[in-house]
Every structure is written in C-alpha cells, then in structure tokens.
Amino acid sequence: GMNGKATDLSKWGNETGIMTTIKNGAKGLAFPMGEMPAGLADDATAKKIAAYVMAEVSTVKKSADATVVAEGKVAFAASCASCHGEDGKGMSGMSPD
C-alpha cells in the first residue's frame, strides 16, 4: 500500500477480498484520487477481474479460476485501469496498487 495504508492483505489479498472491494468500494484510505465507489462491476465481472488480478498483477501469479483470467484482463482495463493503471501499480501515488 501507500504511506502505510492498504497493507492488511489478509483481508484484501485474495479473490474473495478483491471481489468484495469491487462490489463495496474502498473507504477511509485518503488516497488523492478519493475513495473507490461501490458497484463498479456485477458479480460475474468482479470474479473475472479478481482472477486476473491474482494471476497477472499480484505476486501470487495464480487464480482459483484460470479460465476467466483473459476476460478479467479486458474487464480490468475497462473498469479499473483508469485509477489503478494498466499494470495495476497505481497512478503515481494517486491511487493504490
């Protein structure tokens, strides 16, 4: 995370946690770009994005559902990359990786 924020990966660093964040948003971290709003993707799309993030962006490099990783990459580009960057590394300190 940035500046000691978003470092509790026991809550976020798995596919279920990513899906929950996509559905419910992220609040209280005070990133310059603001809070992540809820409802950025439906359940099926959130699952695909989570699979992509775990398999390609995270250091884990595997997903519980490898069959949807390619679709998740497309969904990430459409729904997430504008704030988190195409590579998922955040936007120059403006949003978290």
mmCIF file with all atom_site columns, N, CA and C in Angstrom, residues 22 39-41 45 49 52 70-87:
data_model
loop_
_atom_site.group_PDB
_atom_site.id
_atom_site.type_symbol
_atom_site.label_atom_id
_atom_site.label_alt_id
_atom_site.label_comp_id
_atom_site.label_asym_id
_atom_site.label_entity_id
_atom_site.label_seq_id
_atom_site.pdbx_PDB_ins_code
_atom_site.Cartn_x
_atom_site.Cartn_y
_atom_site.Cartn_z
_atom_site.occupancy
_atom_site.B_iso_or_equiv
_atom_site.pdbx_formal_charge
_atom_site.auth_seq_id
_atom_site.auth_comp_id
_atom_site.auth_asym_id
_atom_site.auth_atom_id
_atom_site.pdbx_PDB_model_num
ATOM 1  N N  . ILE A 1 22 ? -14.451 -4.604  -5.048  1.00 0.00 ? 22 ILE A N  1
ATOM 2  C CA . ILE A 1 22 ? -15.074 -4.126  -6.278  1.00 0.00 ? 22 ILE A CA 1
ATOM 3  C C  . ILE A 1 22 ? -16.558 -3.865  -6.045  1.00 0.00 ? 22 ILE A C  1
ATOM 4  N N  . GLY A 1 39 ? -19.981 -0.851  -6.484  1.00 0.00 ? 39 GLY A N  1
ATOM 5  C CA . GLY A 1 39 ? -20.755 -1.213  -7.660  1.00 0.00 ? 39 GLY A CA 1
ATOM 6  C C  . GLY A 1 39 ? -20.071 -0.987  -8.994  1.00 0.00 ? 39 GLY A C  1
ATOM 7  N N  . LEU A 1 40 ? -18.764 -1.106  -9.039  1.00 0.00 ? 40 LEU A N  1
ATOM 8  C CA . LEU A 1 40 ? -18.059 -0.878  -10.304 1.00 0.00 ? 40 LEU A CA 1
ATOM 9  C C  . LEU A 1 40 ? -18.208 -2.032  -11.287 1.00 0.00 ? 40 LEU A C  1
ATOM 10 N N  . ALA A 1 41 ? -18.674 -3.172  -10.810 1.00 0.00 ? 41 ALA A N  1
ATOM 11 C CA . ALA A 1 41 ? -18.878 -4.323  -11.690 1.00 0.00 ? 41 ALA A CA 1
ATOM 12 C C  . ALA A 1 41 ? -19.900 -5.257  -11.056 1.00 0.00 ? 41 ALA A C  1
ATOM 13 N N  . THR A 1 45 ? -18.506 -10.180 -13.394 1.00 0.00 ? 45 THR A N  1
ATOM 14 C CA . THR A 1 45 ? -17.362 -9.400  -13.860 1.00 0.00 ? 45 THR A CA 1
ATOM 15 C C  . THR A 1 45 ? -16.349 -9.208  -12.748 1.00 0.00 ? 45 THR A C  1
ATOM 16 N N  . ILE A 1 49 ? -12.366 -10.082 -12.870 1.00 0.00 ? 49 ILE A N  1
ATOM 17 C CA . ILE A 1 49 ? -11.325 -9.114  -12.528 1.00 0.00 ? 49 ILE A CA 1
ATOM 18 C C  . ILE A 1 49 ? -10.443 -9.660  -11.417 1.00 0.00 ? 49 ILE A C  1
ATOM 19 N N  . TYR A 1 52 ? -8.034  -12.221 -12.757 1.00 0.00 ? 52 TYR A N  1
ATOM 20 C CA . TYR A 1 52 ? -6.946  -11.566 -13.497 1.00 0.00 ? 52 TYR A CA 1
ATOM 21 C C  . TYR A 1 52 ? -5.938  -10.941 -12.538 1.00 0.00 ? 52 TYR A C  1
ATOM 22 N N  . ALA A 1 70 ? -8.325  -14.143 -18.896 1.00 0.00 ? 70 ALA A N  1
ATOM 23 C CA . ALA A 1 70 ? -8.284  -13.282 -20.096 1.00 0.00 ? 70 ALA A CA 1
ATOM 24 C C  . ALA A 1 70 ? -9.469  -12.313 -20.120 1.00 0.00 ? 70 ALA A C  1
ATOM 25 N N  . GLU A 1 71 ? -10.655 -12.800 -19.758 1.00 0.00 ? 71 GLU A N  1
ATOM 26 C CA . GLU A 1 71 ? -11.829 -11.922 -19.695 1.00 0.00 ? 71 GLU A CA 1
ATOM 27 C C  . GLU A 1 71 ? -11.658 -10.886 -18.586 1.00 0.00 ? 71 GLU A C  1
ATOM 28 N N  . GLY A 1 72 ? -11.034 -11.286 -17.495 1.00 0.00 ? 72 GLY A N  1
ATOM 29 C CA . GLY A 1 72 ? -10.774 -10.372 -16.391 1.00 0.00 ? 72 GLY A CA 1
ATOM 30 C C  . GLY A 1 72 ? -9.828  -9.258  -16.777 1.00 0.00 ? 72 GLY A C  1
ATOM 31 N N  . LYS A 1 73 ? -8.858  -9.574  -17.639 1.00 0.00 ? 73 LYS A N  1
ATOM 32 C CA . LYS A 1 73 ? -7.926  -8.548  -18.107 1.00 0.00 ? 73 LYS A CA 1
ATOM 33 C C  . LYS A 1 73 ? -8.670  -7.468  -18.888 1.00 0.00 ? 73 LYS A C  1
ATOM 34 N N  . VAL A 1 74 ? -9.595  -7.876  -19.733 1.00 0.00 ? 74 VAL A N  1
ATOM 35 C CA . VAL A 1 74 ? -10.398 -6.921  -20.506 1.00 0.00 ? 74 VAL A CA 1
ATOM 36 C C  . VAL A 1 74 ? -11.265 -6.084  -19.572 1.00 0.00 ? 74 VAL A C  1
ATOM 37 N N  . ALA A 1 75 ? -11.885 -6.725  -18.592 1.00 0.00 ? 75 ALA A N  1
ATOM 38 C CA . ALA A 1 75 ? -12.747 -6.017  -17.642 1.00 0.00 ? 75 ALA A CA 1
ATOM 39 C C  . ALA A 1 75 ? -11.936 -5.062  -16.771 1.00 0.00 ? 75 ALA A C  1
ATOM 40 N N  . PHE A 1 76 ? -10.731 -5.479  -16.362 1.00 0.00 ? 76 PHE A N  1
ATOM 41 C CA . PHE A 1 76 ? -9.859  -4.611  -15.573 1.00 0.00 ? 76 PHE A CA 1
ATOM 42 C C  . PHE A 1 76 ? -9.517  -3.355  -16.369 1.00 0.00 ? 76 PHE A C  1
ATOM 43 N N  . ALA A 1 77 ? -9.169  -3.541  -17.639 1.00 0.00 ? 77 ALA A N  1
ATOM 44 C CA . ALA A 1 77 ? -8.827  -2.398  -18.496 1.00 0.00 ? 77 ALA A CA 1
ATOM 45 C C  . ALA A 1 77 ? -9.991  -1.424  -18.599 1.00 0.00 ? 77 ALA A C  1
ATOM 46 N N  . ALA A 1 78 ? -11.209 -1.950  -18.659 1.00 0.00 ? 78 ALA A N  1
ATOM 47 C CA . ALA A 1 78 ? -12.395 -1.103  -18.817 1.00 0.00 ? 78 ALA A CA 1
ATOM 48 C C  . ALA A 1 78 ? -12.844 -0.458  -17.505 1.00 0.00 ? 78 ALA A C  1
ATOM 49 N N  . SER A 1 79 ? -12.671 -1.139  -16.380 1.00 0.00 ? 79 SER A N  1
ATOM 50 C CA . SER A 1 79 ? -13.245 -0.674  -15.120 1.00 0.00 ? 79 SER A CA 1
ATOM 51 C C  . SER A 1 79 ? -12.241 -0.201  -14.076 1.00 0.00 ? 79 SER A C  1
ATOM 52 N N  . CYS A 1 80 ? -11.006 -0.643  -14.161 1.00 0.00 ? 80 CYS A N  1
ATOM 53 C CA . CYS A 1 80 ? -10.070 -0.417  -13.059 1.00 0.00 ? 80 CYS A CA 1
ATOM 54 C C  . CYS A 1 80 ? -8.823  0.380   -13.445 1.00 0.00 ? 80 CYS A C  1
ATOM 55 N N  . ALA A 1 81 ? -8.366  0.202   -14.681 1.00 0.00 ? 81 ALA A N  1
ATOM 56 C CA . ALA A 1 81 ? -7.083  0.770   -15.092 1.00 0.00 ? 81 ALA A CA 1
ATOM 57 C C  . ALA A 1 81 ? -7.053  2.293   -15.057 1.00 0.00 ? 81 ALA A C  1
ATOM 58 N N  . SER A 1 82 ? -8.195  2.937   -15.203 1.00 0.00 ? 82 SER A N  1
ATOM 59 C CA . SER A 1 82 ? -8.185  4.403   -15.200 1.00 0.00 ? 82 SER A CA 1
ATOM 60 C C  . SER A 1 82 ? -7.697  4.966   -13.870 1.00 0.00 ? 82 SER A C  1
ATOM 61 N N  . CYS A 1 83 ? -7.852  4.226   -12.785 1.00 0.00 ? 83 CYS A N  1
ATOM 62 C CA . CYS A 1 83 ? -7.352  4.663   -11.474 1.00 0.00 ? 83 CYS A CA 1
ATOM 63 C C  . CYS A 1 83 ? -6.121  3.875   -11.033 1.00 0.00 ? 83 CYS A C  1
ATOM 64 N N  . HIS A 1 84 ? -6.107  2.586   -11.296 1.00 0.00 ? 84 HIS A N  1
ATOM 65 C CA . HIS A 1 84 ? -5.040  1.730   -10.787 1.00 0.00 ? 84 HIS A CA 1
ATOM 66 C C  . HIS A 1 84 ? -3.932  1.480   -11.796 1.00 0.00 ? 84 HIS A C  1
ATOM 67 N N  . GLY A 1 85 ? -4.057  2.028   -13.003 1.00 0.00 ? 85 GLY A N  1
ATOM 68 C CA . GLY A 1 85 ? -3.038  1.852   -14.030 1.00 0.00 ? 85 GLY A CA 1
ATOM 69 C C  . GLY A 1 85 ? -3.218  0.560   -14.788 1.00 0.00 ? 85 GLY A C  1
ATOM 70 N N  . GLU A 1 86 ? -2.742  0.542   -16.014 1.00 0.00 ? 86 GLU A N  1
ATOM 71 C CA . GLU A 1 86 ? -2.859  -0.662  -16.844 1.00 0.00 ? 86 GLU A CA 1
ATOM 72 C C  . GLU A 1 86 ? -2.133  -1.844  -16.230 1.00 0.00 ? 86 GLU A C  1
ATOM 73 N N  . ASP A 1 87 ? -1.061  -1.565  -15.483 1.00 0.00 ? 87 ASP A N  1
ATOM 74 C CA . ASP A 1 87 ? -0.289  -2.629  -14.858 1.00 0.00 ? 87 ASP A CA 1
ATOM 75 C C  . ASP A 1 87 ? -0.710  -2.899  -13.417 1.00 0.00 ? 87 ASP A C  1
#
